Amino acid sequence: MNWLLAVLYLVGGALSASWLVWRYKRRRMLEMASKLPGPTALPFLGNTLVFMSRPEETVNKLEELMQKYGEIYRFWLGPELNIVVRNPAYIRKGPVYDFMVPFIGSGILSGGPTWRSHRKIVILSYNKKSVENYFPVFNKECEELAKVISQKEPVTFDCYKDILRSTTQSVNQTLMGLSKEDSEQVYRLEEIIFKTHDMYTLIFNKMTKWWLQVPLIYWLLGKKKQHDYYLKLIDDVMEDIVRRRKKALEVSKPDEECMGVVDRLILSGELTDKEIKEETMTLFTSSQEVAAKIAAGDKVYQEIIDVVGPDGPVTNEQLKLLENLDMVYKETLRYFPIGAMIQRTVIEDISIKDGSITIPAGTSLVIPIHSLNRDPRYWEHPNKVMPERFLPENVEKRDPNAFIPFSLGPMDCLGRTYGTALIKTLVVWVLRYAKLEPAVSLDNIQLDIAISVTSFHGYNIKARPRNGRINGLS
């Protein structure tokens, strides 16, 4: 018993000493943090106990703290100081992205030392000229999806999987550079399509639950086994995609204007095989999931018929003329943000509120996108779906920073042009084939927060073939 007490005494002493050293090294940050409102933090743990909840409740926790402490407040996740504000500036990726590094590497999304050079390599595949060349694939895959949805039985169904399969095929045949045949044969493709969100949930839980950051607990709860499963799944899929593109490049090199990101990464000669697979995973998963969050109505359909017509391919120029569709698209991004929150690390001290508050360098700045998108100061009836809030006269009345669906700064979303073109093309084709009705009210939908944002109960709709469309055929 004496030896056990001695061990506990030594461990306690070591922890106390390390805590005092930590406080001394960060005394300036602690002093500045003390001037900000926020919940009382515990030694070592900070405020992690506040976030001991299901992932979908995290946004509500942040909102509760905002209601209590105001629109600028601080909380601690272990040793990391987080400051929540609604007006981001002079910021970059934050340290919680470190939890994603085992899965996607230290690069474009996670903001490692190579992100700038890697982004420079792939960005040409996302420009407007490249996206124009992707439209034949978009049209083909979106028409196939429209036929699938129009042939559904006249009952409620979750359209998410159908849309995800379609967008994955579009991504594979454009950004990944695969042929249709290769895309359909990628090893374990179907598995990764529907496991990505579960992987995000595991990452998000580890970010927000301090006990999962203890290796022994992570292993005992079976999380390490899940972690290793996802790593193997990612490696298998990305290895197959990269192998197929390397084999194809031995025969011929695609034109510069329609070259996919995988080919650019391979041909650059700047990345190791491991880095190529990691960046391929980053760009694959960030492109194929987002397009499953769409809703549209009769006004949009009539506009589509007037501008695009009832049949035939969709062009980028036509999409630019679909004003009602654009409003629905933006309202969808407001209601279902790609991420409920983003985090940045402050590069240098920032003074806000006329100099009354200073955010110290090294602080993690949390930008609550979901909360910003529901702020009644900027959005009338924020929990209702109202596309008309994006009419030009309404947009002019709002602070432009009230709506930042693709983030800000040099690390904003690479795929904003690509994703917008694919999603709008998808809507045009589906609405020309089927009339969609939501199964439940679109107001106050419960969100599932796990890196990306999805509907907790799925995307349940009813679909009826349009007049003149029988079994998905004209």
Coordinates of C-alpha atoms in Angstrom, one line a residue:
M1 CA 0.0 0.0 0.0
N2 CA 2.9 2.4 0.8
W3 CA 4.4 1.9 -2.6
L4 CA 1.1 2.7 -4.3
L5 CA 0.7 5.9 -2.3
A6 CA 4.3 6.8 -3.2
V7 CA 3.6 6.3 -6.9
L8 CA 0.4 8.4 -6.7
Y9 CA 2.3 11.1 -4.8
L10 CA 5.0 11.2 -7.5
V11 CA 2.5 11.2 -10.4
G12 CA 0.5 14.0 -8.7
G13 CA 3.6 16.0 -8.1
A14 CA 4.8 15.6 -11.7
L15 CA 1.4 16.7 -13.0
S16 CA 1.3 19.7 -10.7
A17 CA 4.8 20.7 -11.7
S18 CA 4.0 20.4 -15.4
W19 CA 0.8 22.4 -14.9
L20 CA 2.8 25.2 -13.2
V21 CA 5.4 25.2 -15.9
W22 CA 2.6 25.3 -18.6
R23 CA 1.0 28.3 -16.8
Y24 CA 4.3 30.1 -16.5
K25 CA 5.1 29.7 -20.3
R26 CA 1.6 30.9 -21.2
R27 CA 1.2 33.6 -18.6
R28 CA 0.6 36.3 -21.2
M29 CA -2.1 34.3 -22.9
L30 CA -3.7 33.4 -19.5
E31 CA -3.7 37.1 -18.5
M32 CA -5.4 38.2 -21.7
A33 CA -7.8 35.3 -21.6
S34 CA -8.9 36.3 -18.1
K35 CA -10.2 39.5 -19.5
L36 CA -12.7 37.6 -21.7
P37 CA -16.0 36.2 -20.4
G38 CA -16.4 32.4 -20.4
P39 CA -17.0 29.4 -18.2
T40 CA -14.6 28.5 -15.3
A41 CA -11.9 26.2 -16.5
L42 CA -10.6 23.1 -14.6
P43 CA -6.8 22.4 -14.5
F44 CA -5.7 20.1 -17.4
L45 CA -9.3 19.6 -18.6
G46 CA -10.3 23.1 -19.2
N47 CA -14.0 23.2 -20.2
T48 CA -14.1 19.8 -21.9
L49 CA -16.8 18.6 -19.5
V50 CA -19.1 21.2 -21.0
F51 CA -18.9 19.4 -24.3
M52 CA -19.6 15.9 -22.9
S53 CA -22.6 15.4 -25.2
R54 CA -23.6 13.8 -28.5
P55 CA -21.9 15.4 -31.6
E56 CA -25.2 16.9 -32.8
E57 CA -25.5 18.9 -29.5
T58 CA -22.2 20.7 -29.9
V59 CA -23.7 23.6 -31.8
N60 CA -26.3 24.0 -29.1
K61 CA -23.7 24.1 -26.4
L62 CA -21.8 26.8 -28.2
E63 CA -25.1 28.7 -28.7
E64 CA -25.9 28.4 -25.0
L65 CA -22.5 29.8 -24.0
M66 CA -23.0 32.6 -26.5
Q67 CA -26.4 33.4 -24.9
K68 CA -24.7 33.5 -21.5
Y69 CA -21.4 35.2 -22.2
G70 CA -22.1 37.2 -25.3
E71 CA -21.0 37.0 -28.9
I72 CA -17.3 37.0 -27.9
Y73 CA -16.3 34.5 -25.3
R74 CA -13.6 32.0 -24.5
F75 CA -13.4 28.3 -23.5
W76 CA -10.6 25.9 -23.0
L77 CA -10.3 22.4 -24.6
G78 CA -7.5 21.0 -22.4
P79 CA -4.5 23.4 -22.9
E80 CA -6.0 25.0 -26.0
L81 CA -7.6 28.5 -25.7
N82 CA -10.6 28.9 -28.0
I83 CA -12.2 32.3 -28.6
V84 CA -15.6 32.3 -30.3
V85 CA -16.5 35.3 -32.4
R86 CA -18.8 36.0 -35.3
N87 CA -16.6 38.2 -37.4
P88 CA -13.5 36.3 -38.6
A89 CA -10.3 38.1 -39.9
Y90 CA -6.6 37.5 -40.2
I91 CA -6.8 33.8 -39.5
R92 CA -5.7 30.4 -40.7
K93 CA -6.3 26.7 -39.9
G94 CA -6.4 25.8 -36.2
P95 CA -5.0 23.0 -34.2
V96 CA -8.1 20.8 -34.0
Y97 CA -7.4 19.9 -37.6
D98 CA -4.5 18.0 -36.2
F99 CA -7.0 15.2 -35.4
M100 CA -7.6 14.8 -39.1
V101 CA -4.0 14.4 -40.0
P102 CA -3.9 10.6 -39.5
F103 CA -6.6 10.2 -42.1
I104 CA -5.8 12.9 -44.7
G105 CA -2.2 13.8 -44.0
S106 CA -0.7 17.2 -43.3
G107 CA -1.7 19.1 -46.4
I108 CA -4.4 21.1 -48.2
L109 CA -7.2 20.7 -45.7
S110 CA -5.4 20.2 -42.4
G111 CA -3.1 23.2 -43.1
G112 CA 0.3 21.5 -42.7
P113 CA 3.6 22.9 -44.0
T114 CA 2.9 21.7 -47.6
W115 CA -0.6 23.0 -48.0
R116 CA 0.4 26.0 -50.0
S117 CA 2.5 24.2 -52.6
H118 CA 0.0 21.3 -52.9
R119 CA -2.9 23.7 -53.3
K120 CA -0.9 25.5 -56.1
I121 CA -0.6 22.2 -57.9
V122 CA -4.3 21.2 -57.9
I123 CA -6.0 24.6 -58.1
L124 CA -5.9 24.6 -61.9
S125 CA -8.4 21.6 -61.9
Y126 CA -10.9 23.8 -60.0
N127 CA -10.8 27.0 -62.1
K128 CA -13.7 28.0 -64.3
K129 CA -12.1 26.8 -67.6
S130 CA -11.6 23.3 -66.2
V131 CA -15.1 23.2 -64.7
E132 CA -16.5 24.0 -68.2
N133 CA -14.8 20.9 -69.5
Y134 CA -16.5 18.8 -66.8
F135 CA -20.0 19.5 -67.9
P136 CA -20.4 16.4 -70.2
V137 CA -19.7 14.2 -67.2
F138 CA -22.0 16.3 -65.0
N139 CA -24.8 16.0 -67.5
K140 CA -24.4 12.3 -68.0
E141 CA -24.3 11.4 -64.3
C142 CA -27.0 13.8 -63.3
E143 CA -29.4 12.5 -66.0
E144 CA -28.9 9.0 -64.7
L145 CA -29.6 10.2 -61.2
A146 CA -32.8 11.9 -62.4
K147 CA -34.0 8.7 -63.9
V148 CA -33.3 6.7 -60.7
I149 CA -35.2 9.2 -58.5
S150 CA -38.1 9.5 -60.9
Q151 CA -38.6 5.7 -60.9
K152 CA -38.8 5.5 -57.1
E153 CA -42.0 4.1 -55.6
P154 CA -44.5 6.8 -54.6
V155 CA -43.4 6.6 -51.0
T156 CA -41.0 8.5 -48.7
F157 CA -37.4 7.6 -49.3
D158 CA -34.0 9.0 -48.2
C159 CA -32.4 10.5 -51.4
Y160 CA -29.0 11.0 -49.8
K161 CA -27.4 7.7 -50.9
D162 CA -28.6 8.0 -54.5
I163 CA -27.2 11.6 -54.7
L164 CA -24.0 10.6 -53.0
R165 CA -23.4 7.7 -55.5
S166 CA -24.0 10.2 -58.4
T167 CA -21.8 12.9 -57.1
T168 CA -19.0 10.4 -56.4
Q169 CA -19.2 9.2 -60.0
S170 CA -18.9 12.8 -61.2
V171 CA -15.9 13.5 -58.9
N172 CA -14.2 10.3 -60.0
Q173 CA -14.6 11.0 -63.7
T174 CA -13.4 14.7 -63.4
L175 CA -11.2 15.5 -60.4
M176 CA -9.9 12.0 -59.9
G177 CA -9.4 11.6 -63.7
L178 CA -10.9 8.1 -63.9
S179 CA -12.8 6.6 -66.8
K180 CA -16.4 5.5 -66.2
E181 CA -15.3 1.8 -66.2
D182 CA -12.4 2.5 -63.8
S183 CA -14.6 4.5 -61.5
E184 CA -17.2 1.7 -61.2
Q185 CA -14.4 -0.8 -60.4
V186 CA -12.5 1.1 -57.7
Y187 CA -11.7 -1.2 -54.8
R188 CA -14.0 -0.7 -51.8
L189 CA -15.5 2.5 -53.3
E190 CA -19.1 1.8 -52.1
E191 CA -17.8 1.1 -48.6
I192 CA -15.9 4.4 -48.3
I193 CA -18.8 6.4 -49.8
F194 CA -21.0 5.5 -46.9
K195 CA -18.4 5.2 -44.1
T196 CA -17.0 8.8 -44.6
H197 CA -19.6 10.4 -42.3
D198 CA -18.9 7.7 -39.6
M199 CA -15.2 8.5 -39.8
Y200 CA -15.9 12.2 -39.4
T201 CA -18.0 11.4 -36.3
L202 CA -15.0 9.5 -34.8
I203 CA -12.7 12.4 -35.5
F204 CA -15.1 14.9 -34.1
N205 CA -15.6 12.9 -30.9
K206 CA -11.9 12.7 -30.4
M207 CA -11.6 16.5 -30.9
T208 CA -14.3 17.3 -28.3
K209 CA -14.0 14.5 -25.7
W210 CA -10.8 14.7 -23.7
W211 CA -10.9 11.1 -22.5
L212 CA -10.7 9.8 -26.1
Q213 CA -7.3 11.6 -26.4
V214 CA -5.9 9.2 -23.8
P215 CA -4.5 6.3 -25.8
L216 CA -5.5 3.6 -23.3
I217 CA -9.1 4.7 -23.1
Y218 CA -9.2 5.1 -26.9
W219 CA -8.1 1.5 -27.2
L220 CA -10.3 0.1 -24.4
L221 CA -13.5 1.7 -25.9
G222 CA -12.8 0.1 -29.3
K223 CA -12.1 3.4 -30.9
K224 CA -8.6 2.5 -32.0
K225 CA -10.0 -0.5 -33.8
Q226 CA -12.4 1.8 -35.7
H227 CA -9.5 4.2 -36.3
D228 CA -7.4 1.5 -37.9
Y229 CA -10.3 0.2 -40.0
Y230 CA -10.8 3.7 -41.5
L231 CA -7.1 4.1 -42.2
K232 CA -7.0 0.8 -44.0
L233 CA -10.2 1.6 -46.0
I234 CA -8.8 5.0 -47.0
D235 CA -5.4 3.5 -48.0
D236 CA -7.1 0.7 -50.1
V237 CA -9.3 3.1 -52.0
M238 CA -6.8 5.8 -52.6
E239 CA -4.1 3.3 -53.5
D240 CA -6.4 1.8 -56.2
I241 CA -7.3 5.3 -57.6
V242 CA -3.7 6.4 -57.8
R243 CA -2.6 3.1 -59.3
R244 CA -5.2 3.3 -62.1
R245 CA -4.1 6.9 -62.9
K246 CA -0.4 6.0 -62.9
K247 CA -1.1 3.2 -65.3
A248 CA -3.2 5.5 -67.6
L249 CA -0.5 8.2 -67.6
E250 CA 2.0 5.6 -68.9
V251 CA -0.1 5.5 -72.1
S252 CA -1.2 9.1 -72.5
K253 CA -1.3 12.4 -70.8
P254 CA -4.7 14.3 -70.7
D255 CA -5.0 17.8 -72.0
E256 CA -4.0 20.5 -69.5
E257 CA -7.5 22.1 -69.5
C258 CA -9.3 18.9 -68.4
M259 CA -6.6 17.3 -66.2
G260 CA -7.8 16.0 -62.8
V261 CA -6.1 16.7 -59.5
V262 CA -4.7 13.2 -59.1
D263 CA -2.8 13.5 -62.4
R264 CA -1.5 16.9 -61.4
L265 CA -0.2 15.5 -58.1
I266 CA 1.5 12.6 -59.8
L267 CA 3.0 14.6 -62.7
S268 CA 4.3 17.3 -60.4
G269 CA 7.0 15.0 -59.1
E270 CA 6.9 17.0 -55.8
L271 CA 4.9 14.5 -53.7
T272 CA 5.7 11.1 -52.3
D273 CA 3.2 8.3 -53.0
K274 CA 1.9 8.6 -49.4
E275 CA 1.3 12.4 -49.9
I276 CA -0.5 11.8 -53.2
K277 CA -2.9 9.3 -51.5
E278 CA -3.5 11.6 -48.6
E279 CA -4.3 14.6 -50.8
T280 CA -6.4 12.4 -53.1
M281 CA -8.5 11.4 -50.0
T282 CA -8.8 15.1 -49.0
L283 CA -10.1 16.2 -52.4
F284 CA -12.3 13.1 -52.9
T285 CA -14.2 13.3 -49.6
S286 CA -14.5 17.1 -49.6
S287 CA -16.1 17.0 -53.1
Q288 CA -18.4 14.0 -53.2
E289 CA -20.4 14.5 -50.0
V290 CA -21.6 18.1 -50.0
A291 CA -24.0 17.8 -53.0
A292 CA -26.5 15.7 -51.1
K293 CA -28.1 18.8 -49.4
I294 CA -30.6 20.2 -51.9
A295 CA -34.2 21.4 -52.0
A296 CA -36.1 23.2 -54.7
G297 CA -39.7 24.1 -55.6
D298 CA -42.1 24.9 -58.4
K299 CA -40.8 28.4 -59.1
V300 CA -37.3 26.9 -59.7
Y301 CA -38.8 24.3 -62.0
Q302 CA -40.6 26.8 -64.1
E303 CA -37.4 28.9 -64.4
I304 CA -35.5 25.8 -65.5
I305 CA -38.0 25.1 -68.3
D306 CA -37.9 28.7 -69.4
V307 CA -34.1 29.0 -69.5
V308 CA -32.8 25.5 -70.1
G309 CA -35.8 23.7 -71.6
P310 CA -37.3 20.3 -70.7
D311 CA -34.5 18.3 -72.3
G312 CA -30.9 18.4 -73.4
P313 CA -27.6 19.1 -71.7
V314 CA -27.1 21.9 -69.2
T315 CA -24.4 24.6 -69.8
N316 CA -22.6 26.8 -67.3
E317 CA -24.0 29.9 -69.1
Q318 CA -27.6 28.7 -68.5
L319 CA -26.9 28.1 -64.8
K320 CA -25.8 31.7 -64.4
L321 CA -29.3 32.8 -65.6
L322 CA -31.2 30.7 -63.0
E323 CA -31.7 33.3 -60.4
N324 CA -34.3 31.4 -58.4
L325 CA -32.1 28.3 -58.3
D326 CA -29.2 30.4 -57.1
M327 CA -31.3 31.7 -54.2
V328 CA -32.4 28.2 -53.2
Y329 CA -28.8 27.0 -53.5
K330 CA -27.6 29.8 -51.1
E331 CA -30.4 29.3 -48.7
T332 CA -29.6 25.6 -48.6
L333 CA -26.0 26.4 -47.7
R334 CA -27.2 28.8 -45.0
Y335 CA -29.5 26.2 -43.5
F336 CA -27.2 23.2 -44.0
P337 CA -23.7 24.8 -43.8
I338 CA -20.9 22.6 -45.2
G339 CA -19.3 22.9 -41.7
A340 CA -21.1 24.0 -38.5
M341 CA -18.0 25.8 -37.4
I342 CA -14.5 26.4 -38.6
Q343 CA -11.4 27.1 -36.5
R344 CA -8.4 29.3 -37.3
T345 CA -5.2 30.1 -35.4
V346 CA -4.5 33.8 -34.9
I347 CA -1.2 34.7 -36.5
E348 CA -0.7 37.9 -34.5
D349 CA -2.5 39.8 -31.8
I350 CA -5.8 41.2 -33.0
S351 CA -7.7 44.1 -31.4
I352 CA -11.4 44.1 -31.8
K353 CA -14.4 46.1 -30.4
D354 CA -12.5 49.4 -30.7
G355 CA -9.4 48.0 -29.0
S356 CA -11.3 46.9 -25.9
I357 CA -10.5 43.2 -26.5
T358 CA -7.2 41.7 -27.7
I359 CA -7.1 38.2 -29.0
P360 CA -3.5 36.9 -28.5
A361 CA -1.4 35.2 -31.1
G362 CA -1.6 31.4 -31.0
T363 CA -5.2 31.5 -29.9
S364 CA -7.7 29.2 -31.7
L365 CA -10.5 31.4 -33.1
V366 CA -13.8 29.5 -33.5
I367 CA -16.1 30.8 -36.1
P368 CA -19.6 29.4 -35.4
I369 CA -20.9 29.2 -39.0
H370 CA -24.2 27.6 -38.0
S371 CA -24.8 30.2 -35.3
L372 CA -23.9 33.0 -37.7
N373 CA -26.3 31.7 -40.3
R374 CA -29.1 31.7 -37.7
D375 CA -28.3 35.1 -36.1
P376 CA -31.7 37.1 -36.1
R377 CA -29.7 40.3 -36.5
Y378 CA -29.0 39.3 -40.1
W379 CA -31.7 36.8 -40.9
E380 CA -35.5 37.3 -40.4
H381 CA -37.1 34.1 -39.1
P382 CA -33.7 32.3 -39.2
N383 CA -35.1 28.8 -38.6
K384 CA -37.3 29.0 -41.6
V385 CA -36.3 28.1 -45.2
M386 CA -36.7 31.4 -47.1
P387 CA -34.8 31.6 -50.4
E388 CA -36.1 35.2 -51.0
R389 CA -33.7 36.4 -48.3
F390 CA -31.0 36.2 -51.1
L391 CA -32.8 38.6 -53.4
P392 CA -30.3 41.4 -54.3
E393 CA -32.2 44.0 -52.3
N394 CA -32.1 41.8 -49.2
V395 CA -28.4 40.9 -49.6
E396 CA -27.4 44.6 -49.8
K397 CA -28.9 45.1 -46.3
R398 CA -26.7 42.4 -44.6
D399 CA -23.1 42.5 -43.5
P400 CA -21.2 40.4 -46.1
N401 CA -19.5 38.4 -43.3
A402 CA -22.9 37.1 -42.2
F403 CA -22.8 34.5 -45.0
I404 CA -19.4 32.8 -45.6
P405 CA -20.4 29.3 -46.8
F406 CA -17.0 28.6 -48.3
S407 CA -14.9 30.1 -45.5
L408 CA -12.5 33.0 -46.0
G409 CA -8.9 33.8 -46.7
P410 CA -6.2 31.9 -48.6
M411 CA -7.5 28.6 -47.4
D412 CA -11.0 29.0 -48.5
C413 CA -12.9 26.1 -50.2
L414 CA -11.1 25.0 -53.3
G415 CA -14.2 23.5 -54.8
R416 CA -16.7 26.4 -54.6
T417 CA -16.9 26.8 -58.4
Y418 CA -16.8 23.0 -59.0
G419 CA -19.4 22.2 -56.4
T420 CA -21.7 25.0 -57.4
A421 CA -21.8 23.8 -61.0
L422 CA -22.3 20.1 -60.1
I423 CA -25.0 20.8 -57.6
K424 CA -27.0 23.1 -59.8
T425 CA -26.7 20.8 -62.8
L426 CA -27.9 18.0 -60.5
V427 CA -31.0 20.0 -59.5
V428 CA -31.9 20.9 -63.0
W429 CA -31.9 17.3 -64.2
V430 CA -33.7 15.9 -61.2
L431 CA -36.4 18.6 -61.3
R432 CA -37.0 18.1 -65.0
Y433 CA -37.7 14.4 -64.4
A434 CA -39.5 14.5 -61.0
K435 CA -41.5 16.7 -58.7
L436 CA -40.0 16.6 -55.2
E437 CA -41.8 17.0 -51.9
P438 CA -40.1 17.0 -48.5
A439 CA -41.5 14.4 -46.2
V440 CA -41.4 16.7 -43.2
S441 CA -41.3 20.5 -42.6
L442 CA -38.0 22.0 -43.6
D443 CA -38.2 24.3 -40.6
N444 CA -36.2 23.4 -37.5
I445 CA -34.6 20.3 -38.9
Q446 CA -32.3 18.6 -36.4
L447 CA -28.7 18.7 -37.5
D448 CA -26.0 16.0 -37.1
I449 CA -22.6 17.7 -36.5
A450 CA -19.5 15.7 -37.3
I451 CA -17.0 17.9 -39.2
S452 CA -19.6 18.3 -42.0
V453 CA -23.3 18.9 -41.3
T454 CA -26.1 16.6 -42.3
S455 CA -29.7 16.1 -41.4
F456 CA -30.0 13.9 -38.3
H457 CA -33.0 12.0 -39.7
G458 CA -31.8 11.9 -43.3
Y459 CA -33.0 13.6 -46.5
N460 CA -36.5 12.1 -46.8
I461 CA -38.6 13.1 -49.8
K462 CA -41.3 12.0 -52.1
A463 CA -40.8 12.0 -55.9
R464 CA -43.4 11.9 -58.6
P465 CA -42.5 11.7 -62.3
R466 CA -43.2 14.9 -64.3
N467 CA -45.9 14.8 -66.9
G468 CA -44.5 13.2 -70.0
R469 CA -41.9 11.3 -68.1
I470 CA -42.7 7.6 -67.9
N471 CA -40.3 5.4 -66.0
G472 CA -37.7 8.1 -66.3
L473 CA -38.0 8.3 -70.1
S474 CA -39.4 11.1 -72.3

